[in-house]
XYZ file of C-alpha atoms in Angstrom:
567
model
C 0.000 0.000 0.000
C 1.308 3.522 -0.757
C 0.815 4.628 2.839
C 3.462 2.143 4.009
C 6.153 4.046 2.118
C 5.350 7.386 3.700
C 4.614 6.871 7.369
C 5.374 4.806 10.485
C 4.727 1.137 10.943
C 2.057 1.861 13.551
C -0.060 4.019 11.252
C 0.395 1.472 8.470
C -0.808 -1.361 10.715
C -3.808 0.659 11.867
C -4.818 1.170 8.238
C -4.265 -2.523 7.509
C -6.457 -3.544 10.452
C -9.231 -1.244 9.265
C -9.205 1.417 11.974
C -9.466 4.087 9.232
C -9.032 4.216 5.445
C -5.813 5.002 3.627
C -6.984 8.444 2.516
C -7.714 9.421 6.120
C -4.242 8.157 7.089
C -2.666 10.445 4.481
C -4.566 13.439 5.909
C -3.422 12.450 9.433
C 0.175 12.181 8.222
C 0.058 15.646 6.601
C -1.409 17.194 9.760
C 1.177 15.540 11.995
C 4.029 16.885 9.871
C 2.619 20.421 9.698
C 1.895 20.556 13.439
C 5.099 18.687 14.371
C 2.980 16.463 16.593
C 3.565 12.943 17.903
C 1.541 10.294 16.066
C -0.189 8.616 19.012
C -0.790 11.919 20.792
C -2.412 13.328 17.648
C -4.602 10.255 17.095
C -5.912 10.207 20.668
C -6.388 13.967 21.095
C -8.358 14.132 17.838
C -10.449 11.114 18.861
C -9.454 8.901 15.936
C -8.925 6.153 18.518
C -9.054 5.935 22.324
C -5.974 5.483 24.512
C -7.177 2.128 25.822
C -8.140 0.833 22.399
C -4.783 1.832 20.897
C -2.830 0.360 23.816
C -4.699 -2.965 23.565
C -4.039 -3.054 19.824
C -0.305 -2.400 20.270
C 0.004 -4.996 23.043
C -1.616 -7.605 20.822
C 0.141 -6.526 17.620
C 3.705 -6.089 18.954
C 3.733 -8.335 22.009
C 5.051 -5.567 24.291
C 3.875 -5.654 27.942
C 1.363 -2.970 28.939
C 2.229 -0.980 32.072
C -0.400 0.863 34.126
C 1.394 4.210 34.538
C -1.050 5.318 37.258
C 0.345 2.648 39.570
C 3.917 3.858 39.067
C 5.503 6.474 41.371
C 7.103 9.125 39.162
C 9.199 10.290 42.157
C 11.060 6.970 41.934
C 12.479 7.833 38.517
C 16.218 8.550 38.967
C 16.821 12.271 38.454
C 19.647 11.684 36.021
C 17.211 10.087 33.568
C 14.804 13.049 33.502
C 16.033 14.712 30.340
C 13.358 17.214 29.351
C 14.563 17.529 25.756
C 14.499 13.779 25.070
C 11.171 13.292 26.845
C 9.563 16.053 24.833
C 11.195 15.040 21.548
C 10.144 11.386 21.701
C 7.046 11.605 23.910
C 8.496 8.901 26.152
C 9.778 8.559 29.726
C 12.665 6.468 31.117
C 10.978 4.566 33.960
C 13.521 2.373 35.698
C 16.658 0.301 35.196
C 17.331 -3.390 35.639
C 20.935 -4.370 35.328
C 22.281 -2.492 32.325
C 18.837 -2.092 30.730
C 16.838 1.147 30.783
C 13.084 0.683 30.338
C 11.246 3.384 28.379
C 7.507 4.044 28.824
C 6.016 4.894 25.411
C 2.651 4.854 23.688
C 4.170 4.234 20.217
C 6.155 0.973 20.368
C 7.412 1.486 16.799
C 9.382 4.588 17.774
C 12.800 2.959 17.456
C 14.489 6.375 17.343
C 13.419 7.006 20.930
C 15.047 3.813 22.149
C 18.235 4.622 20.244
C 18.423 8.220 21.534
C 17.820 7.302 25.162
C 20.263 4.400 24.891
C 22.947 6.606 23.382
C 22.420 9.423 25.892
C 22.707 7.196 28.966
C 25.052 4.538 27.500
C 22.579 1.746 28.305
C 20.601 -0.937 26.507
C 16.937 0.123 26.173
C 13.631 -1.756 26.126
C 10.131 -0.406 25.434
C 7.219 -0.607 27.884
C 3.779 0.104 26.442
C 1.584 2.652 28.262
C -1.733 4.321 27.512
C -1.360 7.684 25.770
C -3.589 9.721 28.084
C -1.701 8.476 31.156
C 1.645 9.096 29.452
C 0.620 12.665 28.598
C -0.347 13.374 32.221
C 2.922 11.892 33.484
C 5.003 14.001 31.076
C 3.111 17.157 32.071
C 3.669 16.370 35.751
C 7.404 15.821 35.253
C 7.794 19.030 33.257
C 5.788 21.006 35.838
C 7.984 19.709 38.667
C 11.099 20.462 36.635
C 10.026 24.077 36.145
C 8.257 24.590 39.480
C 11.108 26.498 41.073
C 11.450 28.687 38.015
C 8.088 30.271 38.885
C 6.864 33.217 36.858
C 10.272 34.081 35.511
C 8.866 35.584 32.362
C 7.120 38.185 34.477
C 9.919 38.593 37.017
C 11.836 41.818 37.093
C 15.370 40.620 36.664
C 17.084 43.923 35.935
C 19.616 44.758 33.281
C 22.204 42.157 34.229
C 24.550 41.275 31.402
C 27.679 39.148 31.383
C 30.835 40.497 29.803
C 32.785 38.506 27.240
C 30.440 35.522 27.021
C 30.410 35.864 23.231
C 33.561 33.760 23.081
C 31.605 30.947 24.699
C 28.511 31.093 22.501
C 29.229 27.654 21.101
C 28.913 26.135 24.593
C 25.971 28.321 25.541
C 24.115 27.319 22.390
C 24.572 23.660 23.251
C 22.359 24.281 26.251
C 19.578 25.191 23.848
C 16.552 27.446 24.001
C 14.911 25.100 26.500
C 17.330 26.437 29.109
C 16.124 30.022 28.790
C 14.217 29.626 32.097
C 17.460 28.493 33.765
C 19.267 31.583 32.453
C 16.494 33.868 33.716
C 16.327 32.082 37.055
C 20.063 32.441 37.684
C 19.930 36.096 36.617
C 17.138 36.646 39.127
C 19.156 35.005 41.913
C 22.128 37.235 41.080
C 20.028 40.392 40.974
C 18.278 39.483 44.263
C 21.634 38.798 45.913
C 23.022 42.145 44.789
C 19.846 43.964 45.819
C 19.940 42.387 49.295
C 23.620 43.182 49.785
C 24.758 39.539 49.930
C 28.473 38.815 49.993
C 28.273 35.210 48.742
C 25.910 32.941 46.800
C 25.979 29.167 47.387
C 24.552 26.680 44.843
C 24.488 23.311 46.623
C 23.392 19.900 45.256
C 22.379 17.040 47.541
C 20.879 13.597 46.951
C 17.240 14.693 47.174
C 17.526 18.453 47.303
C 19.160 21.399 45.578
C 19.382 24.612 47.559
C 20.515 28.173 46.990
C 21.754 30.226 49.950
C 22.851 33.826 50.326
C 25.276 35.115 52.938
C 23.780 38.388 54.166
C 25.459 40.270 57.022
C 27.653 37.227 57.622
C 24.764 34.748 58.028
C 23.763 32.142 55.421
C 20.058 32.110 54.547
C 18.284 29.621 52.272
C 16.416 31.470 49.516
C 15.445 28.775 46.996
C 15.172 25.002 46.513
C 15.007 24.265 42.756
C 14.349 20.665 41.616
C 17.394 18.482 42.182
C 17.326 17.268 38.574
C 18.358 20.777 37.475
C 21.784 20.324 39.096
C 23.749 19.773 35.899
C 21.922 22.521 34.015
C 22.647 25.027 36.778
C 26.316 24.004 36.838
C 26.615 24.249 33.057
C 25.106 27.730 32.951
C 27.214 29.070 35.814
C 30.391 27.607 34.303
C 29.641 29.115 30.906
C 29.224 32.508 32.579
C 32.527 32.006 34.447
C 34.434 30.847 31.343
C 35.148 27.461 32.908
C 35.309 24.032 31.276
C 31.721 22.767 31.390
C 32.839 19.217 30.545
C 35.195 19.002 33.545
C 33.338 17.856 36.654
C 36.064 15.913 38.462
C 38.299 18.691 39.775
C 37.707 22.136 41.347
C 37.797 25.164 39.058
C 38.059 28.899 39.691
C 36.722 31.658 37.474
C 35.311 35.157 37.406
C 32.185 36.837 36.085
C 31.898 40.515 35.258
C 28.292 41.652 35.487
C 27.141 44.800 33.722
C 24.388 46.304 35.820
C 24.183 49.494 33.760
C 26.297 51.527 31.371
C 28.326 52.980 34.214
C 28.162 50.236 36.845
C 29.610 46.749 36.805
C 30.401 44.146 39.420
C 32.869 41.261 39.660
C 32.002 37.805 40.965
C 34.662 35.301 41.987
C 33.447 31.770 41.217
C 34.646 28.503 42.756
C 33.405 25.017 41.830
C 33.849 21.924 43.992
C 32.906 18.339 43.001
C 30.731 16.741 45.690
C 28.950 13.386 45.922
C 25.814 14.706 44.240
C 27.172 17.264 41.776
C 29.204 20.428 41.747
C 28.826 22.940 44.565
C 29.375 26.437 43.210
C 30.084 29.463 45.392
C 30.168 33.034 44.119
C 31.839 35.842 46.059
C 30.379 39.225 45.131
C 33.120 41.840 44.819
C 31.427 45.220 44.728
C 33.965 48.033 44.793
C 31.259 50.695 44.789
C 29.547 49.233 47.884
C 32.675 49.239 50.031
C 32.481 51.953 52.683
C 36.032 53.282 53.143
C 35.008 56.065 55.522
C 36.933 55.375 58.723
C 34.207 57.074 60.783
C 31.644 54.500 59.603
C 33.571 51.327 60.433
C 32.928 51.203 64.192
C 36.254 52.282 65.698
C 36.183 53.962 69.079
C 37.840 57.373 69.167
C 40.949 55.890 70.773
C 41.165 52.979 68.293
C 40.718 55.346 65.363
C 43.546 57.587 66.623
C 45.830 54.590 67.129
C 45.236 53.382 63.545
C 45.705 56.860 62.035
C 48.896 57.380 64.048
C 50.293 54.058 62.805
C 49.622 54.702 59.110
C 51.046 58.214 59.380
C 54.495 56.818 60.226
C 56.952 56.532 57.316
C 57.949 52.974 58.192
C 56.895 49.958 60.205
C 54.484 47.052 59.868
C 50.732 47.170 60.520
C 49.037 43.776 60.820
C 45.289 43.158 60.716
C 44.059 39.779 61.866
C 40.849 37.813 62.042
C 38.988 34.950 60.365
C 37.736 35.019 56.787
C 34.885 37.486 56.406
C 35.829 39.646 59.384
C 36.373 42.832 57.366
C 40.180 42.835 57.246
C 40.248 43.877 53.588
C 38.038 46.915 54.175
C 40.218 48.016 57.091
C 43.317 47.753 54.900
C 41.712 49.620 52.017
C 40.478 52.324 54.372
C 44.042 52.976 55.459
C 45.317 52.874 51.872
C 42.577 55.250 50.764
C 43.735 57.782 53.374
C 47.368 57.344 52.294
C 46.588 57.497 48.569
C 48.073 60.846 47.499
C 50.117 61.836 44.411
C 53.266 62.064 46.545
C 53.216 58.368 47.501
C 54.009 55.228 45.525
C 51.674 52.475 46.783
C 51.710 48.861 45.570
C 49.532 45.950 46.688
C 49.732 42.178 46.237
C 46.270 40.634 46.541
C 44.444 37.366 46.025
C 41.999 38.421 44.742
C 41.888 42.152 44.048
C 38.531 42.933 45.654
C 38.311 46.723 45.449
C 39.812 48.804 42.661
C 41.472 52.001 43.885
C 42.580 54.647 41.422
C 46.213 55.665 41.957
C 47.308 52.396 43.597
C 49.287 49.686 41.755
C 47.289 46.540 42.486
C 48.687 43.128 41.529
C 46.587 39.963 41.290
C 48.394 36.843 42.528
C 48.936 33.966 40.095
C 50.743 31.113 41.867
C 50.669 28.899 38.760
C 52.764 31.493 36.960
C 55.054 31.963 39.953
C 53.490 35.276 41.006
C 53.225 34.704 44.766
C 53.040 37.149 47.676
C 56.767 36.709 48.319
C 57.679 37.177 44.640
C 55.481 40.279 44.348
C 56.844 41.805 47.550
C 60.398 41.212 46.380
C 59.589 42.936 43.103
C 57.863 45.858 44.850
C 61.075 46.684 46.708
C 62.766 47.292 43.349
C 59.988 49.681 42.310
C 60.844 52.583 44.674
C 57.819 52.065 46.966
C 56.658 54.203 49.862
C 53.848 51.924 51.010
C 53.368 48.213 50.386
C 50.308 46.090 51.118
C 50.524 42.297 51.100
C 47.168 40.522 51.109
C 48.279 37.844 53.576
C 51.448 36.636 55.270
C 51.264 32.883 54.713
C 54.860 31.761 55.128
C 58.251 32.652 56.567
C 59.591 33.965 53.264
C 56.806 36.554 52.913
C 57.096 37.519 56.585
C 60.877 38.028 56.359
C 60.666 40.165 53.216
C 57.854 42.244 54.740
C 59.785 42.827 57.965
C 62.925 43.737 56.027
C 60.884 46.303 54.066
C 59.432 47.711 57.309
C 62.932 48.085 58.720
C 64.318 49.863 55.636
C 62.023 52.841 55.425
C 58.770 51.399 54.035
C 55.291 51.234 55.536
C 53.992 47.666 55.205
C 50.363 46.603 55.734
C 49.264 42.972 55.767
C 46.928 40.388 57.319
C 47.182 37.090 59.167
C 44.627 34.524 60.262
C 44.801 34.519 64.056
C 42.154 34.956 66.758
C 43.607 37.923 68.640
C 46.221 40.645 68.396
C 48.593 38.987 70.862
C 48.405 35.646 69.026
C 49.613 37.419 65.878
C 52.947 38.144 67.542
C 53.413 34.535 68.627
C 52.369 33.335 65.143
C 55.232 35.334 63.594
C 57.626 33.883 66.142
C 56.368 30.357 65.427
C 56.910 30.940 61.705
C 60.568 31.449 62.477
C 60.854 35.249 62.508
C 63.493 36.283 65.105
C 62.028 37.940 68.201
C 64.146 41.082 67.817
C 62.806 41.579 64.270
C 59.204 41.270 65.468
C 59.772 43.685 68.344
C 61.533 46.294 66.174
C 59.362 46.212 63.018
C 55.727 45.706 64.092
C 54.071 48.991 65.098
C 50.385 48.062 65.408
C 48.231 44.924 65.391
C 44.468 45.034 65.015
C 42.237 41.998 65.525
C 38.673 42.382 64.331
C 35.262 40.803 63.815
C 32.029 41.910 62.179
C 28.816 41.947 64.231
C 25.359 42.542 62.813
C 23.846 45.964 63.515
C 20.484 46.066 65.238
C 17.709 47.559 63.135
C 16.931 51.044 64.426
C 13.244 50.623 63.555
C 12.443 47.531 65.588
C 15.102 46.887 68.258
C 13.721 46.701 71.773
C 15.270 46.692 75.297
C 15.812 43.265 76.821
C 15.901 42.019 80.394
C 19.175 40.294 81.324
C 19.968 38.889 84.774
C 22.986 40.129 86.714
C 24.433 36.624 86.592
C 24.283 36.545 82.790
C 25.778 40.040 82.559
C 28.665 38.891 84.753
C 29.221 35.792 82.625
C 29.300 37.955 79.502
C 32.117 40.055 80.944
C 30.556 43.118 82.535
C 32.237 44.269 85.743
C 30.309 44.567 89.032
C 30.794 48.318 88.878
C 29.192 48.492 85.406
C 26.284 46.311 86.491
C 25.708 48.416 89.602
C 25.452 51.603 87.527
C 22.789 49.973 85.354
C 23.076 48.457 81.892
C 20.523 48.645 79.088
C 20.943 46.346 76.111
C 18.703 45.659 73.128
C 17.529 42.585 71.261
C 16.565 41.917 67.643
C 12.868 41.769 66.741
C 12.452 41.940 62.973
C 10.414 44.145 60.647
C 9.932 44.857 56.948
C 13.001 47.121 56.908
C 15.536 44.519 58.098
C 16.525 40.842 58.134
C 15.645 39.100 61.423
C 16.093 42.340 63.337
C 19.470 43.285 61.854
C 20.561 45.562 59.040
C 24.207 45.959 58.075
C 27.302 45.186 60.148
C 29.711 47.011 62.411
C 33.364 46.318 63.170
C 34.528 45.085 66.576
C 38.211 45.826 67.177
C 41.110 44.933 69.446
C 43.967 47.367 68.764
C 47.407 46.607 70.214
C 50.138 49.212 69.865
C 53.697 47.992 70.119
C 55.171 49.481 73.305
C 58.509 49.138 75.082
C 56.926 46.800 77.630
C 55.453 44.517 74.934
C 58.745 44.602 73.008
C 60.700 43.516 76.083
C 58.162 40.765 76.782
C 58.595 39.420 73.237
C 62.379 39.323 73.673
C 61.874 37.526 77.002
C 59.755 34.830 75.313
C 56.332 35.833 76.663
C 53.302 33.884 75.395
C 50.138 35.382 73.874
C 48.258 35.471 77.199
C 51.052 37.384 78.897
C 51.308 39.810 75.956
C 47.536 40.410 76.079
C 47.686 41.111 79.825
C 50.396 43.732 79.292
C 48.410 45.389 76.494
C 45.236 45.495 78.623
C 47.135 47.141 81.469
C 48.198 49.776 78.911
C 44.556 50.423 78.016
C 43.741 47.962 75.228
C 40.139 46.741 74.961
C 39.818 43.067 73.997
C 37.374 41.996 71.310
C 34.812 40.992 73.945
C 35.175 44.302 75.810
C 34.805 46.300 72.573
C 31.752 44.247 71.614
C 30.099 44.814 75.008
C 30.549 48.567 74.577
C 28.718 48.295 71.227
C 25.917 46.358 72.947
C 25.500 49.020 75.654
C 25.440 51.700 72.931
C 22.551 49.815 71.296
C 24.526 49.122 68.143
C 24.384 45.330 68.414
C 22.848 42.671 70.655
C 24.330 40.487 73.380
C 23.601 37.391 71.292
C 25.768 38.866 68.524
C 28.477 39.676 71.057
C 28.523 36.031 72.083
C 28.450 34.798 68.484
C 31.371 36.854 67.182
C 33.678 36.890 70.222
C 33.344 33.375 71.650
C 36.320 31.090 71.429
């Protein structure tokens, strides 16, 4: 029959068995091609044959077992087999595996192309399972709805004018993702714009076995903001890696990249991107580096009048070493940049070695570290000293070599600023000694050490006084004399102008000036506790004492004091 040369075996067999005449089959074939429809779906939706009748015919004709799809739990389908493009293209669903065989639920058992495509995509042998068309259609719609559920009304969402610089060079990879991933692109853009709008410092994309979550770090605290379907893991990773100019095919090793976002003609923002292979996919973390948002006004950072004077006195000296210490995310970089911003005048030659360069400052020679190319902190610092510097900033002292070069520079007429990762100012001195720096070099070169933390600021609109027992006040560190005079502290409440009762952060500082007494103690081999005791006798406030002052002033809460100064 002529129809057999122009259409599928299923339509041919239906004509042969007398379900409809050949001329009607030719009309059906023309309509299917023009509408780009699936054969069985078209036949059932246009009532040429019922789902049950067609399924019974196929079971009898082709000897393929009929599965009741209503009795099957779609949630049990492994996420890695839910490929929206293949499901939509072939109108079929991978149901389960047995050994090395992948079983495909389909209403057209003659669709050999579907079996071949699924088999090729998942590198498995495939077998067909017959299902009724109406049940298959409902199952496909349910899977697609779940896949796009977290994408919400992205077409109506206000995403802003975010654009990614230099992605044109990666268009070949981006195009491989296809138009079907437009919702993914919009969704990620919305996450980025929300993060920027909320003032987040980091964005975490985290895959787990049964969950995918997105978290933002706002004011130092991670908050979950979205839980997209877990089967979007690879599509999220691919999109983020395309934006970061990373290898989207490499999923076995960590990668680092950057994204430059254009928010407007005159405003852009850098994002530092890090990928990490985990058991369930790649975790991707973005650090938002917003130069324009950095507040380099020393009066806004939370220094007391005395601490501010000590810092300004130290940076006004022509030589010496200033060290700022604290854990990651404690605001060390902003403190350094604040000092550099004050020192940045046409009469001074300032060079910095950073990893990464977080804030761009006009008039300062900033160098991005590249260890793979041999550009380390020590190598950069050594080079700086041949560039006629006045002031040098080293992002971090990580080893003895960097420490020795920095101290030598401080002793030969240069002002050196740097950071270390220690818990207190006094521990910074013992850390240098433990690195192998001679005690006399530490005592003669270091002029000021500042340990710091960042505490969340109480919202001025909703904070309220709290009742605290005398016993608790004593345990926190208040003196009996302070308690006797009366202490009023405030607690977080929460309103529409803040996040959980807090808005913004304030610095908590412990500023230790190098004195003759501390210098002698270093030469005598004093430990960090002894050095701290000497500094406190000379008027230094510890981190806890500085934080308690902020609590009494109503700037932060006692719970924040405990959180940022414990340990």
